[in-house]
Coordinates of C-alpha atoms and ligand atoms in Angstrom, one line a residue:
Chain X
X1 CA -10.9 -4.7 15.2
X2 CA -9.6 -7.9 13.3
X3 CA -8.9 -5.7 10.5
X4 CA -6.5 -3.7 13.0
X5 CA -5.2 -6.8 13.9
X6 CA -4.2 -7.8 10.5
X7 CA -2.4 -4.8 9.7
X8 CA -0.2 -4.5 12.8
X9 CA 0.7 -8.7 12.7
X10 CA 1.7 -8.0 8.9
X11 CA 4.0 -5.0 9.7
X12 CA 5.2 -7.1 12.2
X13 CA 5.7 -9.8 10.4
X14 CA 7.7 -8.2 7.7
X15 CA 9.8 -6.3 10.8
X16 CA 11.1 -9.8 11.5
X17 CA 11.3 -11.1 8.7
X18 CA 14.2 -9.6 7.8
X19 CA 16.8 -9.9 9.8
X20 CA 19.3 -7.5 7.9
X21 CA 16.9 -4.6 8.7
X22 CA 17.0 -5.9 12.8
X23 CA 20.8 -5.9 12.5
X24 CA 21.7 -3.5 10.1
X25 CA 19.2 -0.5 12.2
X26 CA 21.6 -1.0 15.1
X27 CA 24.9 -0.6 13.4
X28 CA 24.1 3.2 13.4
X29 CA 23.5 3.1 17.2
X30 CA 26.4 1.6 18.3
X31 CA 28.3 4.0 15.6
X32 CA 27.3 7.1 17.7
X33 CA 28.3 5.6 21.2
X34 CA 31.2 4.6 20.3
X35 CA 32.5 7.6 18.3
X36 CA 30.1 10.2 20.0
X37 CA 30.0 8.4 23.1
X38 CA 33.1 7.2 24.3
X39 CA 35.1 10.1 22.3
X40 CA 33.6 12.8 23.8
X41 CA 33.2 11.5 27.3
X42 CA 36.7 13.1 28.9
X43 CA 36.1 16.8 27.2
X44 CA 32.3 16.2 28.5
X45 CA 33.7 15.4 31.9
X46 CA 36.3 17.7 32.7
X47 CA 33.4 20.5 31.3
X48 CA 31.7 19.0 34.2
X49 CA 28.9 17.8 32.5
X50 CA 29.2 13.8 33.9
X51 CA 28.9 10.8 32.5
X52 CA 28.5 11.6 28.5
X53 CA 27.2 8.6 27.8
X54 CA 24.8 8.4 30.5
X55 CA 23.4 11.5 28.7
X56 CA 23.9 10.3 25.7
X57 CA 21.8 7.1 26.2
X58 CA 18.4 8.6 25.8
X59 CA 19.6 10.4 22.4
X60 CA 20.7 7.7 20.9
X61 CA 17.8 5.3 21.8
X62 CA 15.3 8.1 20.4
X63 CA 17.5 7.7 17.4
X64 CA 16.8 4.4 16.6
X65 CA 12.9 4.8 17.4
X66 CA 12.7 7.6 14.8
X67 CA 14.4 5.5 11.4
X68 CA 12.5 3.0 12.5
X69 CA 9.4 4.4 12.6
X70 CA 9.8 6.6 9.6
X71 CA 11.0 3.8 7.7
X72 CA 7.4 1.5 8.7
X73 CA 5.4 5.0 7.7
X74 CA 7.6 5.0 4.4
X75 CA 6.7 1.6 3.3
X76 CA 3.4 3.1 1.7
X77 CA 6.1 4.0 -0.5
X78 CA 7.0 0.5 -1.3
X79 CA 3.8 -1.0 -1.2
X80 CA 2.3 1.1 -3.9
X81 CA 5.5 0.2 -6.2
X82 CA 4.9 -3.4 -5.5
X83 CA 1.1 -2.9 -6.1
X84 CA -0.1 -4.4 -2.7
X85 CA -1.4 -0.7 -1.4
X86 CA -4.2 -1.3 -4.3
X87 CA -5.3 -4.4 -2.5
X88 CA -5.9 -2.4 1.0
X89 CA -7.0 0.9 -0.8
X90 CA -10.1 -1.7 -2.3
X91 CA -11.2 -3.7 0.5
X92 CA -14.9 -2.3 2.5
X93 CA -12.9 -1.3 5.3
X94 CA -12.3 2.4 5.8
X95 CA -8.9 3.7 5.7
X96 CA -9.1 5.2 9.0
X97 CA -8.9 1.4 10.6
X98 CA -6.0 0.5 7.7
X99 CA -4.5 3.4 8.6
X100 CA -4.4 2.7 12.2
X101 CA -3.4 -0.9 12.0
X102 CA -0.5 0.0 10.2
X103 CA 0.8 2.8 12.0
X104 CA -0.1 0.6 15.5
X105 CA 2.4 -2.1 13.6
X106 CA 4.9 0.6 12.6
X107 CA 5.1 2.0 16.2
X108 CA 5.4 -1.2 17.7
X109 CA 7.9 -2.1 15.7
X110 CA 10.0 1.0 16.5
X111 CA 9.4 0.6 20.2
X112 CA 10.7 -2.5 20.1
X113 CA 13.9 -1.0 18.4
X114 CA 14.2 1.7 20.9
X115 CA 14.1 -1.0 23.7
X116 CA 16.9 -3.2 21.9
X117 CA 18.9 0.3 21.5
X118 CA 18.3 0.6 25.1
X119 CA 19.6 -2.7 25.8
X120 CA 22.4 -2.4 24.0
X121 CA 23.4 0.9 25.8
X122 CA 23.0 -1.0 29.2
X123 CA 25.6 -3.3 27.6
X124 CA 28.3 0.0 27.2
X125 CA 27.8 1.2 30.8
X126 CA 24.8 2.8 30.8
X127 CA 22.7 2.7 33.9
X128 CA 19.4 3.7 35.0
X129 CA 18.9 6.0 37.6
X130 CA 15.1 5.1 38.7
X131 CA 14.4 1.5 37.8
X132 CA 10.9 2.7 39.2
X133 CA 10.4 5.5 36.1
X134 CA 11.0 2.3 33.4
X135 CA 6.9 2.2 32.7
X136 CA 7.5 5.9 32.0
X137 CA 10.4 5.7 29.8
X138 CA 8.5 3.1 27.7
X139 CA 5.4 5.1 27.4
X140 CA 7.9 7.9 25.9
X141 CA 9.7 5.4 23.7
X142 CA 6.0 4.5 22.2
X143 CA 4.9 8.0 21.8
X144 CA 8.1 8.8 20.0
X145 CA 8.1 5.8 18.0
X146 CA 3.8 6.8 17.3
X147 CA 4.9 10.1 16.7
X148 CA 7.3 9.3 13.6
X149 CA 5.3 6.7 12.6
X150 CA 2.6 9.4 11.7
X151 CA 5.0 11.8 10.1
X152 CA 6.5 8.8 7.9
X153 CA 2.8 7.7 6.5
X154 CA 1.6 11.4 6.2
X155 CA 4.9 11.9 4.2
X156 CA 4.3 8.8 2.2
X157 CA 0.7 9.3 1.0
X158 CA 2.2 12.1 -0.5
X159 CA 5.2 11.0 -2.6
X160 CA 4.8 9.0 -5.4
X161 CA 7.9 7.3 -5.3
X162 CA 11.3 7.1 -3.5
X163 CA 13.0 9.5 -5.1
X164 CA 12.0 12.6 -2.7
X165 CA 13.1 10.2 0.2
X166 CA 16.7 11.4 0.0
X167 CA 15.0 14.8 0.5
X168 CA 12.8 14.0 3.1
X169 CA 16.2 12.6 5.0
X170 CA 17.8 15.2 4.9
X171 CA 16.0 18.2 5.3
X172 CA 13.6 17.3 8.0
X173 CA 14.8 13.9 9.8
X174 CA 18.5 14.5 10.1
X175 CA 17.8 18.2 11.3
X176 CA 15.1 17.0 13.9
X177 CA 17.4 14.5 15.0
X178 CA 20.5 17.1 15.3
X179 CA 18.8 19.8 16.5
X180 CA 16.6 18.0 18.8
X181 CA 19.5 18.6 22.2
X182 CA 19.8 14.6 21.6
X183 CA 23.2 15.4 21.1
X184 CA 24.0 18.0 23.9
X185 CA 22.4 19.7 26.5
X186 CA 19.7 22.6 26.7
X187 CA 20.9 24.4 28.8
X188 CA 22.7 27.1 28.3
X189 CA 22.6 27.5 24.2
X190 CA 22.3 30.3 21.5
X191 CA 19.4 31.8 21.9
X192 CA 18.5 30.6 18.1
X193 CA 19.8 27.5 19.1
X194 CA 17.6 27.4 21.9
X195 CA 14.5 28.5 20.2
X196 CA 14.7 25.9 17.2
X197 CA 15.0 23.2 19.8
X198 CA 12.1 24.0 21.7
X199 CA 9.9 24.3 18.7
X200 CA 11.1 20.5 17.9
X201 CA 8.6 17.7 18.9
X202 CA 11.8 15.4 18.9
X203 CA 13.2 17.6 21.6
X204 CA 10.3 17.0 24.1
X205 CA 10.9 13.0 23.5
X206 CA 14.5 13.3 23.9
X207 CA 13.8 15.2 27.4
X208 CA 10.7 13.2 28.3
X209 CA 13.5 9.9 28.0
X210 CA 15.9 11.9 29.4
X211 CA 13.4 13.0 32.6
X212 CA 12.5 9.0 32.9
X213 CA 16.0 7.0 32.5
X214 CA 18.6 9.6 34.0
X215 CA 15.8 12.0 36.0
X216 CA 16.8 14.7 34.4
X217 CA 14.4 16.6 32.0
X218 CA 14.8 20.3 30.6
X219 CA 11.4 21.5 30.5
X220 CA 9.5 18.6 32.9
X221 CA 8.3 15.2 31.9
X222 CA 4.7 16.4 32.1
X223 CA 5.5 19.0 30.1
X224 CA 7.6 17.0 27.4
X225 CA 4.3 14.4 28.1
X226 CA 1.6 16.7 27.0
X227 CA 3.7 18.4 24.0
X228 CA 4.6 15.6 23.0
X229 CA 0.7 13.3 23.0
X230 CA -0.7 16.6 21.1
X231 CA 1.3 16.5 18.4
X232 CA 1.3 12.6 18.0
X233 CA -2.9 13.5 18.1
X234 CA -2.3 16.1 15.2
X235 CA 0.1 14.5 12.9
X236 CA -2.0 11.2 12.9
X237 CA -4.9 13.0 12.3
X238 CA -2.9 15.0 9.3
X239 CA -2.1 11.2 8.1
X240 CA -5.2 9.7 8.5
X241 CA -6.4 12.5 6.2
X242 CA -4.1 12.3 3.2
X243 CA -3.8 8.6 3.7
X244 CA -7.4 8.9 3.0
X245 CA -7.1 10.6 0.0
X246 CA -4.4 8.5 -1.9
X247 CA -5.3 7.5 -5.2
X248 CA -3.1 4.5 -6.8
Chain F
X1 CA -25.6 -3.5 -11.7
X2 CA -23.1 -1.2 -13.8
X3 CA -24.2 2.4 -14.9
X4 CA -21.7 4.0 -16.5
X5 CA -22.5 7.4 -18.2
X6 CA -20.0 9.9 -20.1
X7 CA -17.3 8.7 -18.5
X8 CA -13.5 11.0 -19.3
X9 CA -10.4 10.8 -17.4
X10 CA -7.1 13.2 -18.2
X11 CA -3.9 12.5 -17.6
X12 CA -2.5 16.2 -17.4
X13 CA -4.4 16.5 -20.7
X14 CA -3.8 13.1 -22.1
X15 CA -7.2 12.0 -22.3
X16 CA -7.1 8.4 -21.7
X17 CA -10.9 7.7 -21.2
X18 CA -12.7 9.4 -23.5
X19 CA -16.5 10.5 -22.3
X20 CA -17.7 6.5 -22.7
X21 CA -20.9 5.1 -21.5
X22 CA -22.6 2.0 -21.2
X23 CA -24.4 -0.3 -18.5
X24 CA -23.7 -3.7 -17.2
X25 CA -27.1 -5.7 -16.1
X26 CA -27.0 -8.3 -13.1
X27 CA -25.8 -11.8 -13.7
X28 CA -24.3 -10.7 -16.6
X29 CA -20.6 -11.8 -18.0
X30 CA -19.4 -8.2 -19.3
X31 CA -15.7 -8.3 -21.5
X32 CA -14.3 -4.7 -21.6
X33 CA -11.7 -5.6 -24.8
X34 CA -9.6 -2.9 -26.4
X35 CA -5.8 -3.3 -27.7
X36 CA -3.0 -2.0 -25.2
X37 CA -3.4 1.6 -23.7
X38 CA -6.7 1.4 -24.6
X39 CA -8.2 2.7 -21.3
X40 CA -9.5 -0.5 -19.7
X41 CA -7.7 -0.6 -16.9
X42 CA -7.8 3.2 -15.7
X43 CA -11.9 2.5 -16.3
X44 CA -11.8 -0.3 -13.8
X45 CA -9.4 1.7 -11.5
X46 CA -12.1 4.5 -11.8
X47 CA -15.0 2.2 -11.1
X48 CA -13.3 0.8 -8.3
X49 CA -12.9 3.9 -6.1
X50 CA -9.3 3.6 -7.2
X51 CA -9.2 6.6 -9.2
X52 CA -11.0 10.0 -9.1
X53 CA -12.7 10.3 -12.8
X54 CA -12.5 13.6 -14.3
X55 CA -16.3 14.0 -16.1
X56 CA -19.1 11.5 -15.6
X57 CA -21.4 9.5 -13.4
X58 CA -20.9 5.9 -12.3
X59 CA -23.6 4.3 -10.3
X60 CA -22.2 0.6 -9.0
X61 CA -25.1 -1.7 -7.3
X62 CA -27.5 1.8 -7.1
X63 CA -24.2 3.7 -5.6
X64 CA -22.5 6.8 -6.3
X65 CA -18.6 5.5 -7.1
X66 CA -17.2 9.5 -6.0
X67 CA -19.7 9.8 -3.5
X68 CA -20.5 6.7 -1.8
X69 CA -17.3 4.8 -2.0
X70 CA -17.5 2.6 1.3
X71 CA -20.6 1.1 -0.2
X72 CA -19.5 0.7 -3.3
X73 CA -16.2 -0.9 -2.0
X74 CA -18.8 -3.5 -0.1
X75 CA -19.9 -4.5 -3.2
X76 CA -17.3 -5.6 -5.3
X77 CA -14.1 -7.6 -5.6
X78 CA -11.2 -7.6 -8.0
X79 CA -8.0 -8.8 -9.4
X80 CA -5.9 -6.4 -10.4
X81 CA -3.9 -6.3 -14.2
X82 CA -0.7 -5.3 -12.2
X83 CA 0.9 -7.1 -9.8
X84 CA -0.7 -7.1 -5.8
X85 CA 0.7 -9.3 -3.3
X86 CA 2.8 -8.8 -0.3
X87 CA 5.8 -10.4 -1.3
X88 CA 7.2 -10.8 2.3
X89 CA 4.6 -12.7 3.2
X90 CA 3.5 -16.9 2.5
X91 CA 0.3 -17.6 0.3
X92 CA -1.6 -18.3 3.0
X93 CA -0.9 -15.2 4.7
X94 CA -1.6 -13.5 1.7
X95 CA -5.3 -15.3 1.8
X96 CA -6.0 -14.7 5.6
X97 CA -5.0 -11.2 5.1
X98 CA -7.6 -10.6 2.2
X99 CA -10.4 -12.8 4.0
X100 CA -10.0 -10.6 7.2
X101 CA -10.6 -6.9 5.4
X102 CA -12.9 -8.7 3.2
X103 CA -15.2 -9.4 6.6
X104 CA -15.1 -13.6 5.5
X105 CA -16.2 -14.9 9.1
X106 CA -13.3 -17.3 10.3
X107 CA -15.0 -20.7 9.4
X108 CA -15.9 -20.5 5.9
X109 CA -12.2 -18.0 5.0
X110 CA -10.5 -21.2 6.2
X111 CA -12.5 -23.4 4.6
X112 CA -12.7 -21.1 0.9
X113 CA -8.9 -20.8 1.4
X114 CA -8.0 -24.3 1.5
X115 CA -10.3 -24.9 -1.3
X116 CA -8.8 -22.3 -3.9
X117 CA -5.9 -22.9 -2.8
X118 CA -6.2 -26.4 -4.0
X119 CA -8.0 -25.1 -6.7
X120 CA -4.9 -23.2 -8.3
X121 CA -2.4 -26.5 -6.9
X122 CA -0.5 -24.3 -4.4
X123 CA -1.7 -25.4 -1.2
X124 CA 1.6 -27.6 -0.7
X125 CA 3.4 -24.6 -1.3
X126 CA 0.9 -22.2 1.0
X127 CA 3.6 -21.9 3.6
X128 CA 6.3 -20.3 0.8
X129 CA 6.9 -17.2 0.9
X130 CA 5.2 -15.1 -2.5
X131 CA 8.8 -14.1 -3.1
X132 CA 10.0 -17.5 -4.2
X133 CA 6.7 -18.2 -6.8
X134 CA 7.1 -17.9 -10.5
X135 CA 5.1 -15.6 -12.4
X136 CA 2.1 -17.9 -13.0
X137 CA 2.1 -19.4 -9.3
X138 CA 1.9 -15.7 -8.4
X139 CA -0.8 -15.1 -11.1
X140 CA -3.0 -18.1 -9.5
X141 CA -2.3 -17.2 -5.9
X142 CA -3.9 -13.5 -6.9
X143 CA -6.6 -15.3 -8.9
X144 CA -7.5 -17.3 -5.9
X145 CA -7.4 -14.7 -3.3
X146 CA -10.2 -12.5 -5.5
X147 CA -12.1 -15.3 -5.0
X148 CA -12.7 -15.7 -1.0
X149 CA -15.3 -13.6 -1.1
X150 CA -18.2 -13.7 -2.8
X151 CA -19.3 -10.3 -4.2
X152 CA -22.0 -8.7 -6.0
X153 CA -19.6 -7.4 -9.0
X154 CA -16.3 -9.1 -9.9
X155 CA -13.5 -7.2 -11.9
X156 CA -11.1 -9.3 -13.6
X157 CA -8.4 -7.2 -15.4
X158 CA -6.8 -9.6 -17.3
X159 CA -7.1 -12.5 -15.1
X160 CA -5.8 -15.1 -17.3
X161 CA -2.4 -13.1 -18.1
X162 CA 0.6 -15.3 -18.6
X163 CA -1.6 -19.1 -17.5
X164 CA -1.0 -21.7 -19.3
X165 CA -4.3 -22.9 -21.2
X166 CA -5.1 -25.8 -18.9
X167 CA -5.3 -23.7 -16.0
X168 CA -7.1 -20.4 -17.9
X169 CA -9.9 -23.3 -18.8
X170 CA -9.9 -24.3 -15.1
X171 CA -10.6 -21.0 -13.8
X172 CA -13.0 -19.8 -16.4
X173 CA -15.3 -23.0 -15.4
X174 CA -15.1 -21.8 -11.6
X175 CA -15.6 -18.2 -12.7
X176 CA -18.8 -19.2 -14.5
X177 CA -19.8 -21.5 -12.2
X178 CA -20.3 -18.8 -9.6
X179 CA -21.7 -16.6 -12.1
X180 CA -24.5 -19.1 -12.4
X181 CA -25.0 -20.1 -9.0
X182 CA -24.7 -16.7 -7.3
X183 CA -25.5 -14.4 -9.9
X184 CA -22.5 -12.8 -9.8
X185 CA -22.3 -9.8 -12.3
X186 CA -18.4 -10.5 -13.9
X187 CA -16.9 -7.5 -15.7
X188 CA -13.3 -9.1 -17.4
X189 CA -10.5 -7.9 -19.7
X190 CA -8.3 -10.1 -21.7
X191 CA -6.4 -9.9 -24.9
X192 CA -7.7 -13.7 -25.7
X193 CA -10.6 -13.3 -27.9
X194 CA -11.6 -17.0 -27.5
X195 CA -12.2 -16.7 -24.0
X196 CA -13.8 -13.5 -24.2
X197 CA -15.7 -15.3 -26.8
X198 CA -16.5 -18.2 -25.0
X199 CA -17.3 -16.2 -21.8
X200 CA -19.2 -13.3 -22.1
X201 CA -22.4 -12.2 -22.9
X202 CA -21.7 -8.9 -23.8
X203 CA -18.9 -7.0 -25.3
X204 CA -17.7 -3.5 -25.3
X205 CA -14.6 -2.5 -27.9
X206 CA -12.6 0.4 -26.7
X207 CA -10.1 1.8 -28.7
X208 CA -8.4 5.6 -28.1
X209 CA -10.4 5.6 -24.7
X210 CA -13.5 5.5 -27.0
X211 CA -16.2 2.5 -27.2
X212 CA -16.1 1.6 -30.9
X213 CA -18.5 -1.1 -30.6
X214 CA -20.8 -3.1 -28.4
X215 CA -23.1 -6.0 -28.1
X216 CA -23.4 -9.7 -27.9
X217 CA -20.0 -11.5 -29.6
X218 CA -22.4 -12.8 -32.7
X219 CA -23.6 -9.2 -32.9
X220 CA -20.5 -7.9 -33.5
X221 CA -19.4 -10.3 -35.9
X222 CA -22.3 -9.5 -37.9
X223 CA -21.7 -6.2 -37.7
X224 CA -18.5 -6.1 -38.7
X225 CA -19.1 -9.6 -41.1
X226 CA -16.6 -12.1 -40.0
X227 CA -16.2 -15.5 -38.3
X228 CA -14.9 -14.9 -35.0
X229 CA -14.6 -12.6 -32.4
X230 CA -10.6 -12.0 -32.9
X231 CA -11.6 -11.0 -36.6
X232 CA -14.4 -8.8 -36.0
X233 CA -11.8 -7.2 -32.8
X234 CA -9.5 -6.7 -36.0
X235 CA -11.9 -5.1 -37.9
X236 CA -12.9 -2.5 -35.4
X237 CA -9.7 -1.3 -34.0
X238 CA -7.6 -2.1 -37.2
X239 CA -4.1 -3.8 -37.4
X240 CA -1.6 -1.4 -36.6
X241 CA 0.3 -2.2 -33.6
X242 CA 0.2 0.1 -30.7
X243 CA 3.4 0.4 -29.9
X244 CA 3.7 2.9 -32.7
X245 CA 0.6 4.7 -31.6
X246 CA 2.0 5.3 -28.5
X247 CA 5.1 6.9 -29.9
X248 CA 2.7 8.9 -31.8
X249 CA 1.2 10.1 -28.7
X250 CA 4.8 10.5 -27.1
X251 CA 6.2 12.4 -30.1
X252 CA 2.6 14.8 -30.0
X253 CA 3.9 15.5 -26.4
X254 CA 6.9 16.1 -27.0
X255 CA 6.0 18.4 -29.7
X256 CA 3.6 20.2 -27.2
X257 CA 6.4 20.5 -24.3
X258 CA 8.6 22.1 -27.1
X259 CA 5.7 24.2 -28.4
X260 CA 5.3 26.0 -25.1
Ligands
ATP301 N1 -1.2 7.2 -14.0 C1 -1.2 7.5 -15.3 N2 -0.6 8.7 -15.7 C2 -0.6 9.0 -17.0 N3 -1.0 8.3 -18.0 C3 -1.6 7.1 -17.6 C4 -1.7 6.7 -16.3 N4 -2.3 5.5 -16.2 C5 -2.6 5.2 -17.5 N5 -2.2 6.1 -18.4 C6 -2.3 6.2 -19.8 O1 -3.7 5.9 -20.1 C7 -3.8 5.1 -21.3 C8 -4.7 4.0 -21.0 O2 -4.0 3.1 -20.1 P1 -4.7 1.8 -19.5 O3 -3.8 1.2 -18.5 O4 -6.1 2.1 -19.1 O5 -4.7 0.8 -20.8 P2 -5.3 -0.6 -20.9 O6 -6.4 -0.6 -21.9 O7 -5.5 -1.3 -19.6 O8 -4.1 -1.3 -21.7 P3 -3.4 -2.8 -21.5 O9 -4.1 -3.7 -22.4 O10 -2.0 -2.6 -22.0 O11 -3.5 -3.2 -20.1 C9 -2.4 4.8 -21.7 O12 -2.0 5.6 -22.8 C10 -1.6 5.1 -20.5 O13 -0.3 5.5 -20.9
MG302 MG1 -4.8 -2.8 -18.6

């Protein structure tokens, strides 16, 4: 249990630490509301669709979860080129509990930046339609952020070093992220379209935040619920394994 | 305490340990010298769980290192060769952090960290963060932290790398000490023959991921006929600098890469 401890206060601890990370991770955020957001908001309107950037909202805020939360999985990276992974990898605790501490820490520390992204879109206009559904949104925002968290430290106990980052970014995050309806809606899409998205975990956290902060959710917020704690079971199982089996 | 027996490891067919074998008893002060690229360190990595060996069995406190690596984990500590602390974080948190996956119980971690901490003169600067210590302060703060617990077997890959004489003398006496008070079995690499001299009990040479020679340090000066340890080192590995060997190696690669 202390041994959990330790692992989520130290990825905290570095989270804070430095401030440029805090800063800089919203910059990308406030990018997309204003350019996305506020640019596309009379076409999205006069289409009929509403608000834009109360749709928006939820999109953006899973955004910020999911760099996060890769990023804190990624730092395996990192610590094996700095040589402090050795120092874990040794110690008679099993991996399993290291494992866990740190993707506890990384998923914490991505919730908390989906809540400032959150705050910061209740600073452009956005508004909540069911202060009630909150506890719900923020029980999405930690499975997202738990989620990614996984997939960043399954991906990480597999490269050696940065260099297949770049590829990791963008063939697998930035098409999750696009092609996750964060963006627009479901309904109504290419049938292709429609079919990549549903086979998207991100898409189920998109609606499941969607179904909490505006109440209104594609497939169902159980649905999106279930989906999405399954696959959050799997992958951390899948990184657990492999970060079992890292040698330095 | 340490069986080792035909131990290789390949490196996508560079063979950098070399089917080597020998045993390390309890209590004992073991130095594992060779010159650079030797194999030392990838034999520690492989006795610490750290690395999967290719051939051969390694038996650490009675336990299977590939099989029965949680136990073997529970019985060792080590400072690493290469560098191992969490930059982003202070000395002291670098301590706590070690003391709580090493299982120290609360009271005596705060108590051993204060006291090594002292020990290596950083404890005025335990609230700094690692990032702002020079390359020895560093060096002591990851001497210190192998320290705060007390195990069974102690690897020490070239503890005394880059410390200035004063404190290598300083931490060899606290190293020994514990030696002789809790019978802790040391196993230690260094390129300075004097301390290896003046610390251990037994000596293995390994030279081309092969042991060349092995025995007390006055055994192998007599085998080899000289005064000191450094000479009779000399002797067995010879005085061409491995730099060269290694572009010997490199250019055989190379050659092999074109040849296919
Ligand atoms: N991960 C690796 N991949 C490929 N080759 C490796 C790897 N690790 C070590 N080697 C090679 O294995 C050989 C032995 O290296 P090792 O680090 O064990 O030497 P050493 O005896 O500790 O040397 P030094 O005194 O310089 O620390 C070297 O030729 C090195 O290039
Ligand atoms: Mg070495």
């Amino acid at each position: 249990m202390q041994t959990i401890y330790i692992l989520w206060l130290r990825q905290l601890k570095r989270y804070f630490r430095s401030k440029a990370r805090i800063i800089g991770s919203l910059g990308q955020p406030i990018l997309f509301f204003f350019s996305l957001g506020f640019g596309m908001n009379p076409i999205y309107q006069k289409a009929g669709g509403g608000n834009y950037i109360q749709f928006l909202a939820p999109g953006i805020i899973a955004m910020g979860i999911i760099f996060t939360a890769l990023f804190s999985g990624i730092e395996i990276i990192w610590d094996r080129q700095f040589g402090f992974l050795k120092e874990t990898l040794v110690a008679p605790t099993s991996r399993l509990k290291i494992m866990i501490g740190r993707t506890l820490g990384g998923a914490t520390v991505a919730s908390f930046q989906g809540i400032m992204v959150l705050a910061l879109s209740f600073l452009l206009g956005f508004r909540f339609q069911n202060v009630l559904l909150l506890p719900v949104a923020l029980i999405f925002i930690f499975l997202i952020a738990l989620l990614f968290t996984g997939i960043g430290t399954a991906i990480a106990s597999i490269l050696k070093d940065m260099q297949g980052f770049q590829l990791i970014m963008n063939f697998l995050v930035m098409p999750l992220f696009f092609l996750s309806g964060a963006l627009f809606p479901l309904e109504g899409l290419p049938k292709t379209l429609s079919i990549i998205a549903s086979l998207n975990p991100l898409s189920y956290g998109v609606d499941g935040l969607r179904g909490s902060l505006i109440n209104s959710a594609h497939f169902g917020m159980s649905t999106d619920l279930i989906i999405l704690s399954i696959l959050t079971g799997l992958i951390l199982v899948l990184g657990a394994y492999l970060f079992s089996k890292i040698e330095v | 305490m340490i069986e080792v027996s035909n131990l290789t490891k390949k490196f996508n067919g560079f063979t950098a340990v070399d089917d080597i074998s020998f045993t390390v008893g309890k209590g004992e002060i073991f130095a594992f010298l060779g010159p650079n690229g030797a194999g030392k360190t990838t034999t520690i990595k492989i006795l610490t769980t750290l690395l999967r060996p290719t051939s051969g069995k390694i038996i650490l406190n009675g336990k299977d290192v590939t099989k029965d690596k949680y136990q073997v984990r529970c019985s060792f500590g080590i400072v690493f060769q290469d560098p191992s602390l969490d930059d982003e974080l202070t000395a002291y948190e670098n301590m706590e952090f070690h003391g709580v996956i090493y299982h120290v119980p609360k009271k005596i971690r705060r108590e051993r960290i204060e006291q090594l901490l002292k020990f290596v003169e950083l404890w005025d600067r335990k609230d700094d963060l690692v990032k702002k210590f020079s390359g020895g302060m560093k060096r002591r703060l990851e001497v210190a932290r192998g320290l705060i617990h007390h195990p069974k077997i102690l690897f020490l890959d070239e503890p005394t790398l880059g410390l200035d004489p004063q404190t290598r003398n300083h931490i060899w006496n606290y190293i020994k000490d514990l030696n002789k008070q809790e019978g802790m079995t040391i196993f230690f690499t260094t390129h300075y023959m004097e301390e290896a001299e003046k610390a251990a009990q037994k000596v293995a040479v390994i030279d081309h991921g092969k042991i060349v020679a092995r025995g007390t340090p006055s055994e192998l000066k007599q085998q080899t006929n000289t005064a000191s340890l450094e000479d009779a080192f000399l002797a067995l590995t010879g005085t061409t600098i491995r730099e060269e060997e290694s572009n010997h190696i490199d250019h055989m690669r190379a050659h092999r890469r074109f040849m296919r």
